[in-house]
Coordinates of C-alpha atoms in Angstrom, one line a residue:
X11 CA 6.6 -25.8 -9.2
X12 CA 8.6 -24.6 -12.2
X13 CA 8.0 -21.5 -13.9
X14 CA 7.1 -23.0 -17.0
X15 CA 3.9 -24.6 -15.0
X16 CA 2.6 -21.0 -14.6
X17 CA 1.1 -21.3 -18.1
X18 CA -0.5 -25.2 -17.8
X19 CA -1.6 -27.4 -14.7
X20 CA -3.6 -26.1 -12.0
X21 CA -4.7 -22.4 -12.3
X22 CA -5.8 -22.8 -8.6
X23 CA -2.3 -24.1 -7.6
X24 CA -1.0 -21.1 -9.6
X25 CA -2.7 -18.3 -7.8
X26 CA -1.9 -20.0 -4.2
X27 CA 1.6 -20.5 -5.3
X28 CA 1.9 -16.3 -6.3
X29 CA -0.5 -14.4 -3.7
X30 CA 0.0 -16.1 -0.8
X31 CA 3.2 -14.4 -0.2
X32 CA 1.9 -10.9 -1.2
X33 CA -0.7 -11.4 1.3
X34 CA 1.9 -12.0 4.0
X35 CA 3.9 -9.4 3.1
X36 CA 0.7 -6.5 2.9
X37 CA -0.4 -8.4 6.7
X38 CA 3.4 -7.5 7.8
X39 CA 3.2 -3.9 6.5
X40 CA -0.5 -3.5 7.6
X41 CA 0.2 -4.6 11.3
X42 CA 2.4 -1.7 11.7
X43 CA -0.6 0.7 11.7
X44 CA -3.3 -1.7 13.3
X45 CA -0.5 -2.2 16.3
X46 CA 0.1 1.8 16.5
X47 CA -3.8 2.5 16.3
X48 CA -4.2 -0.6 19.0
X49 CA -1.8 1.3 21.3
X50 CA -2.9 4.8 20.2
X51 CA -6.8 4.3 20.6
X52 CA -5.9 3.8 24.6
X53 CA -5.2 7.1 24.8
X54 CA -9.0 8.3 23.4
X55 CA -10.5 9.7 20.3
X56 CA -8.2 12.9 20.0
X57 CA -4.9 10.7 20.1
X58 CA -6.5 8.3 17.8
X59 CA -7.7 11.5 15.5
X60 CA -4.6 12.7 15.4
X61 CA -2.8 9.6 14.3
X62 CA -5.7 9.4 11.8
X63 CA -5.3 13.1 10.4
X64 CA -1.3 12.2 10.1
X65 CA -1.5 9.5 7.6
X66 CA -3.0 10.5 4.5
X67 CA 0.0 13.4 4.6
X68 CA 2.3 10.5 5.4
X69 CA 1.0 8.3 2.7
X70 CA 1.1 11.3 -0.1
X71 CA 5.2 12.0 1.3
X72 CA 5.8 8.3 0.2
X73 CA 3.7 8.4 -2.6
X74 CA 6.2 11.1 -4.0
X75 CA 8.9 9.4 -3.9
X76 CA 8.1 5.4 -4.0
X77 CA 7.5 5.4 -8.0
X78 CA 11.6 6.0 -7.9
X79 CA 12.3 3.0 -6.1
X80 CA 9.8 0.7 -8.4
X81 CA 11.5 2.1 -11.2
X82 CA 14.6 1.2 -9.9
X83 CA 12.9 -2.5 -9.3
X84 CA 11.6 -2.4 -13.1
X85 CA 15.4 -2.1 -14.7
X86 CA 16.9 -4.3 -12.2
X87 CA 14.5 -6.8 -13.6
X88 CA 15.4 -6.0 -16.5
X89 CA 18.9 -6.5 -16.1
X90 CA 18.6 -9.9 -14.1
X91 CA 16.6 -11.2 -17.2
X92 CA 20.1 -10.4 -19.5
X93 CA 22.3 -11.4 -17.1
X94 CA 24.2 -8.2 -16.3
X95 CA 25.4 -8.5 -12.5
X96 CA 27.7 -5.4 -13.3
X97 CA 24.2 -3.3 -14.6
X98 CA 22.7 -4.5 -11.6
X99 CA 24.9 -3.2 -8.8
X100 CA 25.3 -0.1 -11.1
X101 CA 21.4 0.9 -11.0
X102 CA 21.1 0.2 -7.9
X103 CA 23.9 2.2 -6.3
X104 CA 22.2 4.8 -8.7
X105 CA 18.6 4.2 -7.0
X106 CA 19.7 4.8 -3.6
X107 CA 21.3 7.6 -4.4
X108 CA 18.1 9.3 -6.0
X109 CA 16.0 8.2 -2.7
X110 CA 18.5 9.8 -0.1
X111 CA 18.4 12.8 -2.1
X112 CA 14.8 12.9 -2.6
X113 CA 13.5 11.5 0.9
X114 CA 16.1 13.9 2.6
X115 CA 14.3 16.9 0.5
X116 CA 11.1 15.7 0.9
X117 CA 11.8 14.9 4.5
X118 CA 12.8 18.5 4.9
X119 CA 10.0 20.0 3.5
X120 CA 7.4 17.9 5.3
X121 CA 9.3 18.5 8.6
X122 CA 8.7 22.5 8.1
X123 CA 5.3 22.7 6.9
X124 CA 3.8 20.0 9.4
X125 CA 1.5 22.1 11.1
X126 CA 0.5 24.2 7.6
X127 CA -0.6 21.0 6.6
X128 CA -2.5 19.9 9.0
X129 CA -4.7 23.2 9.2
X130 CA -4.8 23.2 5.3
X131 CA -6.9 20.3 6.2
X132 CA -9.2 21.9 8.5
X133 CA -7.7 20.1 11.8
X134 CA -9.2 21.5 15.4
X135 CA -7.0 23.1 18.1
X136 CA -7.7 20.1 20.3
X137 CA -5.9 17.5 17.7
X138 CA -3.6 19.7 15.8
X139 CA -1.2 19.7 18.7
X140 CA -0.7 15.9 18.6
X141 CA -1.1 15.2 15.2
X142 CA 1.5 18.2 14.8
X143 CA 4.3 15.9 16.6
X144 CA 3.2 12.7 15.4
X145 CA 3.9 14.1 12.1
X146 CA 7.4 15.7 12.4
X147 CA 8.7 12.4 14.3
X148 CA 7.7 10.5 11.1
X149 CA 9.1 13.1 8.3
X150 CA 12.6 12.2 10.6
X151 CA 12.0 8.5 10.0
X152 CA 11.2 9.2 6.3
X153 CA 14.5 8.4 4.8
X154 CA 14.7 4.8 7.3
X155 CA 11.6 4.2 5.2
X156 CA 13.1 5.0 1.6
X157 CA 16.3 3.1 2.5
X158 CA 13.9 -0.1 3.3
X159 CA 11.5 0.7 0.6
X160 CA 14.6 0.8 -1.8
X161 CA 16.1 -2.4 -0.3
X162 CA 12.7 -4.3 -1.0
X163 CA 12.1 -2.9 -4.5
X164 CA 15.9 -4.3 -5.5
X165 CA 16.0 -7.1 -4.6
X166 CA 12.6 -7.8 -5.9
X167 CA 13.9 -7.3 -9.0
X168 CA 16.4 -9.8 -8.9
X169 CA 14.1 -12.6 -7.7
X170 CA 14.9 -12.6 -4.0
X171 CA 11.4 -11.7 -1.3
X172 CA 12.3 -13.7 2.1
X173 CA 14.8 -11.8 3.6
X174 CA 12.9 -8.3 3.3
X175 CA 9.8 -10.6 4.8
X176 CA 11.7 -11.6 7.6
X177 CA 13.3 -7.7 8.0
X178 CA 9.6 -6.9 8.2
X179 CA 8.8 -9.8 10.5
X180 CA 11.7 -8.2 13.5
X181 CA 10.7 -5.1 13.0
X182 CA 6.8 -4.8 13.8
X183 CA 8.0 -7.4 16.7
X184 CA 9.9 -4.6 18.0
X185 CA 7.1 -1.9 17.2
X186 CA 5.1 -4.0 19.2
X187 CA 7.0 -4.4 22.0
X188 CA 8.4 -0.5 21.9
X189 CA 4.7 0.8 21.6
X190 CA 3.3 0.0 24.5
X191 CA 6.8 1.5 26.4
X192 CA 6.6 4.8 24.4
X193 CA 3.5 5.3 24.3
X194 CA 2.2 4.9 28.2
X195 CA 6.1 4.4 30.2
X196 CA 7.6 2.2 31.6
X197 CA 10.5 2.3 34.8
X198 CA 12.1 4.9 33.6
X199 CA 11.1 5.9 30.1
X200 CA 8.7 8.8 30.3
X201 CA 5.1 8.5 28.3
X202 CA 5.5 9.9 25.4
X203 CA 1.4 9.5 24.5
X204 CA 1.0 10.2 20.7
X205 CA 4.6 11.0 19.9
X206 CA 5.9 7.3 21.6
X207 CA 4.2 5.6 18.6
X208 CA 5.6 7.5 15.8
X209 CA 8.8 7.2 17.7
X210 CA 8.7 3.7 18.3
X211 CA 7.7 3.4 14.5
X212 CA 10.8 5.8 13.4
X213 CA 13.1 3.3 15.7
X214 CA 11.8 0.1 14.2
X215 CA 12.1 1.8 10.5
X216 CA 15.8 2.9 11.7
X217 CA 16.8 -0.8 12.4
X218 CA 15.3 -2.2 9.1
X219 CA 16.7 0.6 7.3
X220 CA 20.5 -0.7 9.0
X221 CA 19.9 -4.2 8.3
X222 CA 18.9 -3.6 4.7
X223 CA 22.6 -1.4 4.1
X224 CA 24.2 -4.0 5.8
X225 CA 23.1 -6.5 3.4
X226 CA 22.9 -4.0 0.0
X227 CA 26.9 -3.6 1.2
X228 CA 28.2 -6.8 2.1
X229 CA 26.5 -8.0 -1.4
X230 CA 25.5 -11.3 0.1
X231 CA 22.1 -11.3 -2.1
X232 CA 22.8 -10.8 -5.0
X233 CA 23.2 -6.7 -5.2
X234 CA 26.7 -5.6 -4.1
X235 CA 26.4 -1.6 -3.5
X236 CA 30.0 -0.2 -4.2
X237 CA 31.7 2.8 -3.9
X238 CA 33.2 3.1 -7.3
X239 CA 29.3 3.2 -8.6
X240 CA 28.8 6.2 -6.3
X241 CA 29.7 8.6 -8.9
X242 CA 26.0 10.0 -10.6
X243 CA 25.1 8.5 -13.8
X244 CA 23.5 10.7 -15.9
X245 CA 21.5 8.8 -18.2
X246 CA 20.6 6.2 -15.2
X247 CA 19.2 9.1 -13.7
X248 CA 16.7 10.5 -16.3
X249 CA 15.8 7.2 -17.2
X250 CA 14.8 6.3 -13.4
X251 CA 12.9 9.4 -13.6
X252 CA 11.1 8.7 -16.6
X253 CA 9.7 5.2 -15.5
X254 CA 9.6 6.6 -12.1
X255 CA 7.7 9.4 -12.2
X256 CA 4.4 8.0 -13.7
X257 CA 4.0 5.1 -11.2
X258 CA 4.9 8.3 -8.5
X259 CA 2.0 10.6 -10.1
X260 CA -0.5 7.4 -10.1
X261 CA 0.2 6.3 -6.3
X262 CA 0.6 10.2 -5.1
X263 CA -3.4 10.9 -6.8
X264 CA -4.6 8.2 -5.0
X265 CA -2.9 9.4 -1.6
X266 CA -4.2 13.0 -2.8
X267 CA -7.8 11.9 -2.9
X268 CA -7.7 10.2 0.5
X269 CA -6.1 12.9 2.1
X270 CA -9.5 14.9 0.3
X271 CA -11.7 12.4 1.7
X272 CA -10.4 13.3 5.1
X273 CA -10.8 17.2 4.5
X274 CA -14.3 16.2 4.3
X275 CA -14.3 14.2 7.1
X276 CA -12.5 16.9 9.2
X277 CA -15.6 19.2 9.2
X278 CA -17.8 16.9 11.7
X279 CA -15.3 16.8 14.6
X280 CA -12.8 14.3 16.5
X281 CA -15.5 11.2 16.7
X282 CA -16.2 11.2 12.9
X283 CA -12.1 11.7 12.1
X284 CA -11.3 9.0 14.9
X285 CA -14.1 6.7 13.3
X286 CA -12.5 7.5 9.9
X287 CA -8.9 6.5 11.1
X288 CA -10.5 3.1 12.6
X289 CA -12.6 1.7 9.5
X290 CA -10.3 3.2 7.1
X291 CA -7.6 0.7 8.3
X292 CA -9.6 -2.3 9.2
X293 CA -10.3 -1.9 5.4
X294 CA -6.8 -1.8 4.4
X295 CA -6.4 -5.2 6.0
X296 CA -9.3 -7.0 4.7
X297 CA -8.6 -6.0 1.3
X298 CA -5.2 -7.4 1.3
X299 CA -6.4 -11.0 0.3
X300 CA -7.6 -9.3 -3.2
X301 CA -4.1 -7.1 -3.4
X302 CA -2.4 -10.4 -3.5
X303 CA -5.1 -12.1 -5.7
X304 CA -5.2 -9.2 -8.2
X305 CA -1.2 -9.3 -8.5
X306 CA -1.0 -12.7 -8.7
X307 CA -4.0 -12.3 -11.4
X308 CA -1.8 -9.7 -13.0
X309 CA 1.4 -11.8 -13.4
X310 CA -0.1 -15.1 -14.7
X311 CA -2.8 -13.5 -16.9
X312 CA 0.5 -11.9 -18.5
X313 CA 2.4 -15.1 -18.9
X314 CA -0.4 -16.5 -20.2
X315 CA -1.4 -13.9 -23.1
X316 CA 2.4 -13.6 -23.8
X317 CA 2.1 -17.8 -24.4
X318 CA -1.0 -16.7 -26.5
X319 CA -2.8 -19.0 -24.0
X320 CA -5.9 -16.1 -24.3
X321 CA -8.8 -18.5 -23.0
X322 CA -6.6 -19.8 -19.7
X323 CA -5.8 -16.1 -19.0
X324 CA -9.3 -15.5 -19.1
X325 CA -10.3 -18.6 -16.8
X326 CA -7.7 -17.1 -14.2
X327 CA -9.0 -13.7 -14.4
X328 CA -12.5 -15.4 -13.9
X329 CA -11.6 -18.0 -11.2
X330 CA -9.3 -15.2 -9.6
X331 CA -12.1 -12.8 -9.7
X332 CA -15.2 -15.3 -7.7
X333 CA -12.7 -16.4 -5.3
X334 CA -11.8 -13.0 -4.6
X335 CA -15.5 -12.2 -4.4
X336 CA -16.3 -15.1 -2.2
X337 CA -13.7 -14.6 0.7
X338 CA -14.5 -10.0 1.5
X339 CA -18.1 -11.2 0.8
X340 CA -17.6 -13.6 3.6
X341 CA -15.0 -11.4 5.7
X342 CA -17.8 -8.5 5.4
X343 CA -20.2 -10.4 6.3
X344 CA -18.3 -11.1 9.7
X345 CA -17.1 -7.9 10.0
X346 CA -21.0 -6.6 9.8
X347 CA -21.7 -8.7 13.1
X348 CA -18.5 -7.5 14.5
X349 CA -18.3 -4.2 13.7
X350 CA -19.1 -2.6 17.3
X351 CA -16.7 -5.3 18.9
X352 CA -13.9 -4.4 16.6
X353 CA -14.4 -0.6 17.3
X354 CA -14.8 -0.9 20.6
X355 CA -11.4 -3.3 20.6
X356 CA -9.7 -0.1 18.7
X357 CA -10.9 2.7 21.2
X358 CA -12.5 1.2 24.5
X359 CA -14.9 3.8 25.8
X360 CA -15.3 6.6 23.6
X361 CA -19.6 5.8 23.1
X362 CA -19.4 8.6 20.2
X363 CA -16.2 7.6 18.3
X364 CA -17.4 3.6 18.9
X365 CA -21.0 4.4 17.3
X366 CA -19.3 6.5 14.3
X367 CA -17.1 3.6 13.5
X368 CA -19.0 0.6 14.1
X369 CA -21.8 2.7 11.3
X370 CA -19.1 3.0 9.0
X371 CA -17.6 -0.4 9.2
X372 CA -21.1 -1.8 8.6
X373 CA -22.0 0.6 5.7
X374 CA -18.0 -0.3 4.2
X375 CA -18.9 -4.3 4.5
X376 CA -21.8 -3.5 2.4
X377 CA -19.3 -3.8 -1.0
X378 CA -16.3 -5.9 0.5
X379 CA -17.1 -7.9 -2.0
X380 CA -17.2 -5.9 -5.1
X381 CA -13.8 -4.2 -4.0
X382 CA -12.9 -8.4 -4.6
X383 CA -13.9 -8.1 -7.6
X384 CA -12.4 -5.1 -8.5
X385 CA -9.2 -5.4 -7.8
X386 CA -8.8 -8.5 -9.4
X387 CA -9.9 -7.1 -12.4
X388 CA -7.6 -4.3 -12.5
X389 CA -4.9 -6.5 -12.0
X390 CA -6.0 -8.3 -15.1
X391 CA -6.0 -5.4 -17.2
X392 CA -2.2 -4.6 -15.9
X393 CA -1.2 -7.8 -16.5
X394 CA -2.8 -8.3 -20.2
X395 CA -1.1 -4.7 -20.9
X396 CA -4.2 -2.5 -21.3
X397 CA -3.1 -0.5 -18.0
X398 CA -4.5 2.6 -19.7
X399 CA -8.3 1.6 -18.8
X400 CA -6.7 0.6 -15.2
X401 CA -5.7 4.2 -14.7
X402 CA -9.0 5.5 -16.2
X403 CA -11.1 3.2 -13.8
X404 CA -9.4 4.1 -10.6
X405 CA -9.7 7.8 -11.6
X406 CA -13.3 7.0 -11.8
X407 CA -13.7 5.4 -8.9
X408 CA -12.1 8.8 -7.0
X409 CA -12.8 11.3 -8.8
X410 CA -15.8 10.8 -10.5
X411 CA -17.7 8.5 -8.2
X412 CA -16.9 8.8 -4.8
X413 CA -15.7 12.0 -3.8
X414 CA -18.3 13.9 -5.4
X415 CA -20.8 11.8 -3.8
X416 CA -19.0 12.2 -0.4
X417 CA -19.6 15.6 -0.9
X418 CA -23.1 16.1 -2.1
X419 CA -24.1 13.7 0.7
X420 CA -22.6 14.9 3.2
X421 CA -22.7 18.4 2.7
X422 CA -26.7 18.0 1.9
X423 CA -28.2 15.2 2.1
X424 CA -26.7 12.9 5.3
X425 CA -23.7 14.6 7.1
X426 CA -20.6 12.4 8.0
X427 CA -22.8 9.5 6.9
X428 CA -22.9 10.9 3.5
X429 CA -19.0 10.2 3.3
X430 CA -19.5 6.4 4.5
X431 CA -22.0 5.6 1.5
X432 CA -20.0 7.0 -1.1
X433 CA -17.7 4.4 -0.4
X434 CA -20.1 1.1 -1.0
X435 CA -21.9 3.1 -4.0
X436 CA -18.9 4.5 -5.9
X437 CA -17.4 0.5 -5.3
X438 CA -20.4 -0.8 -6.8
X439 CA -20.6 1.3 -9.6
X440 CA -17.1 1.1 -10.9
X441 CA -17.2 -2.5 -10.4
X442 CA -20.0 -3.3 -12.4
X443 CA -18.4 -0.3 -15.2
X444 CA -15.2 -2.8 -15.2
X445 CA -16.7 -6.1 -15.1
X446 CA -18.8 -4.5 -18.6
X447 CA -15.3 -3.8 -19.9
X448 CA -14.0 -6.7 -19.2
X449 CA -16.7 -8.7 -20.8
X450 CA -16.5 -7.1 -23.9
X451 CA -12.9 -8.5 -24.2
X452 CA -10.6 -5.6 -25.6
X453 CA -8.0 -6.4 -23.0
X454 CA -7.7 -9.5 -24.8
X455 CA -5.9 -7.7 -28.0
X456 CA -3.7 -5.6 -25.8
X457 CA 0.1 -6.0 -27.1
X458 CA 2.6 -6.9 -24.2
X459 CA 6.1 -5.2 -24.6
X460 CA 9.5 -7.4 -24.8
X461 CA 10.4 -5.3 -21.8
X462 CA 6.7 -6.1 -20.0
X463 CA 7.1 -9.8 -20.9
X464 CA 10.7 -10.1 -18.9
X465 CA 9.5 -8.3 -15.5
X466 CA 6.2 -10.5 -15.7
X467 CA 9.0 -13.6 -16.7
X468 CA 11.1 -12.4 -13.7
X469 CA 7.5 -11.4 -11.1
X470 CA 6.7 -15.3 -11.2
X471 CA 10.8 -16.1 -10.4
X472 CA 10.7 -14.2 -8.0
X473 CA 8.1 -16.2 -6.0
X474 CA 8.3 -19.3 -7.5
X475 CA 12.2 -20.0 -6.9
X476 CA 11.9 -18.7 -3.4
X477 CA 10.0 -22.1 -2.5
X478 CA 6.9 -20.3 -1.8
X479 CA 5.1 -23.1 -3.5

């Protein structure tokens, strides 16, 4: 399938072609947790709690930094589009350079204030402890998850998205076979309980992160890291910044509000936090079949305005959007049945915990389908260039929508259960607030950049000349 088929033929064939390996690439990254929480949940509610209280502090660390690395991604794109190997290996000897320095800082930081943390979020004596060294094992792993994050984002830019796959692949093989070990012993290797999964997640990070230098070094990809470039370039620098801090400030606000939502969460005890940790990540993996809808939406509705082909992008976002809607509708409809099952397959015999989740999971199917929607519609909005209104929908979603009514409800009205419905209402509400917008058809008269034309031009090489078709 050519590249030039992106904007005629089969819209069907299109999306396939584009999310299908965006959907294997967020199952890779969201086995990691599923595996640790698996391994984690044996140990009981407090271990799983603690894992739980960890993440959203984890997830805001990386938010921090990431936007650098996409940045990096952005003019390396950029550059392949001009033909300028030289730029190339220039920016991205520059963007590694930025995410040693930053992860090591933030790293550093996170290392120290661990345990602050963790109280400023309200944690109890009996899960602080855990959560505590869970913590500190992953802020030493921090720059083996840069280094890979870097390595991904680069060579994304230049079209290639097999070989970080298949680094991905081996390593959450090996976190699954080192979990397990860690976690409970084995011969002799002590049980390391909570801290074996972080550490067997920091070893698996440290071997991706070595594979990816190997390859950024030896220059066998396309991106030939060299010495000479070491030197810091100014001007690279600022402008990385620029384009890097925005995307940073919009992924960090999201990290912020869930580590909020867990504040809340906090205040009714290790069952609720432990239920929270459990549908909060069987979530993150149903929604992945809409992440890679919604980017695949994003990169063909672009093509296609750019070709001023405005009723085709339209049928995509449309087509994009029901099938989307179709497939959570149908996954939350099985997960509804299935919810006790799947909680009780996360944390066999904690009855309190089991109940809590399996209520939350069943309240969260509720809208599976309308988060289908919605992120397919967001990612239409990116891709036609209005990613103002994008920004100003998610903030609603959050901000407006569902942590105040995770608050009122549960602080009045319902308790925990307060903070589980604000996720199906503030879903459905925003939904049906974008799918207004959309209808009206603004987006349609949104003006794509030269520079926003070329990285979606070089997005749909990127997956199309890999033979993922």
């Amino acid at each position: 399938m050519s590249v030039n088929k992106l904007t005629e033929g089969s819209i069907l064939r299109s999306l396939i072609t584009l999310s299908l390996p965006i959907v294997f690439a967020n199952i890779l990254h969201t086995a990691y947790n599923l595996i640790d929480t698996f391994w984690v949940g044996r140990l009981g509610e407090n271990a799983i709690a603690a894992v739980s209280l960890s993440f959203p502090i984890i997830f805001l660390i990386i938010s921090l930094g990431g936007g650098l690395a996409i940045a990096g991604s952005i003019f390396i794109a950029q550059y392949k589009g001009k033909g300028d190997n030289d730029k190339i290996d220039k920016v991205s000897m520059q963007t590694f350079i930025l995410i040693i320095f930053v992860s090591l800082i933030l790293s550093i930081v996170g290392y120290f204030s661990a345990e602050y943390l963790l109280q400023l979020m309200g944690a109890e004596n009996n899960v602080i402890m855990n959560a505590t060294i869970y913590l500190k094992v992953s802020f030493l792993g921090m720059l083996f998850v840069f280094i890979f994050f870097m390595f991904q984002s680069v060579l994304r830019g230049i079209g290639v998205v097999k070989l970080p796959m298949y680094v991905v692949s081996a390593t959450v093989i090996l976190n699954a076979i080192l979990d397990p070990i860690l976690i409970n012993g084995w011969g002799v290797i002590p049980a390391y309980g909570v801290a074996g999964a972080a550490i067997a997640t920091l070893f698996s990070q440290a071997v991706a992160a070595m594979i990816s230098l190997y390859y950024l070094f030896r220059g066998k990809f396309g991106i030939h890291l060299k010495i000479k470039d070491i030197k810091p370039d100014w001007k690279i620098i600022k402008d990385l910044f620029k384009l890097g801090i925005p995307a940073s400030l919009e992924q960090s606000t999201r990290a912020f509000g869930f580590a909020l939502m867990t504040v809340l969460v906090v205040r009714f005890g290790t069952s609720s936090i432990a239920a929270y940790g459990i549908g909060t990540r069987i979530l993150s993996f149903v929604v992945i079949p809409a992440i890679g809808l919604s980017m695949a939406a994003s990169t063909l509705v672009g093509q296609n305005i750019g070709a001023k082909k405005i009723k085709r992008a339209e049928d995509i976002a449309i087509q994009s959007t029901i099938i989307s809607f179709v497939i959570l509708s149908l996954a939350g409809v099985l997960i509804y049945f299935f919810a006790h099952e799947l909680s009780e397959f996360f944390i066999p015999g904690e009855l309190e915990a089991i109940k809590e989740s399996t209520n939350l999971i069943r309240i969260m199917a509720l809208s599976f389908g309308f988060i289908g929607v919605y992120q397919v519609l967001s990612g239409t909005l990116r891709g036609a260039g209005d990613t103002f209104m994008a920004m100003i929908f998610t903030f609603i979603s959050l901000w407006v929508l569902q942590f105040p009514i995770a608050y009122i409800l549960s602080r009045y009205f319902l308790n925990e259960e307060g903070i589980w419905w604000s996720f199906p209402l503030s879903n459905i509400i925003s939904t049906f607030g974008l799918i207004i917008y959309f209808m009206k058809g603004t987006w349609k008269k949104k003006k794509i950049t030269d520079e926003e034309k070329n990285i979606i031009k070089v997005s749909e090489e990127t997956l199309v000349e890999e033979g993922l078709n």
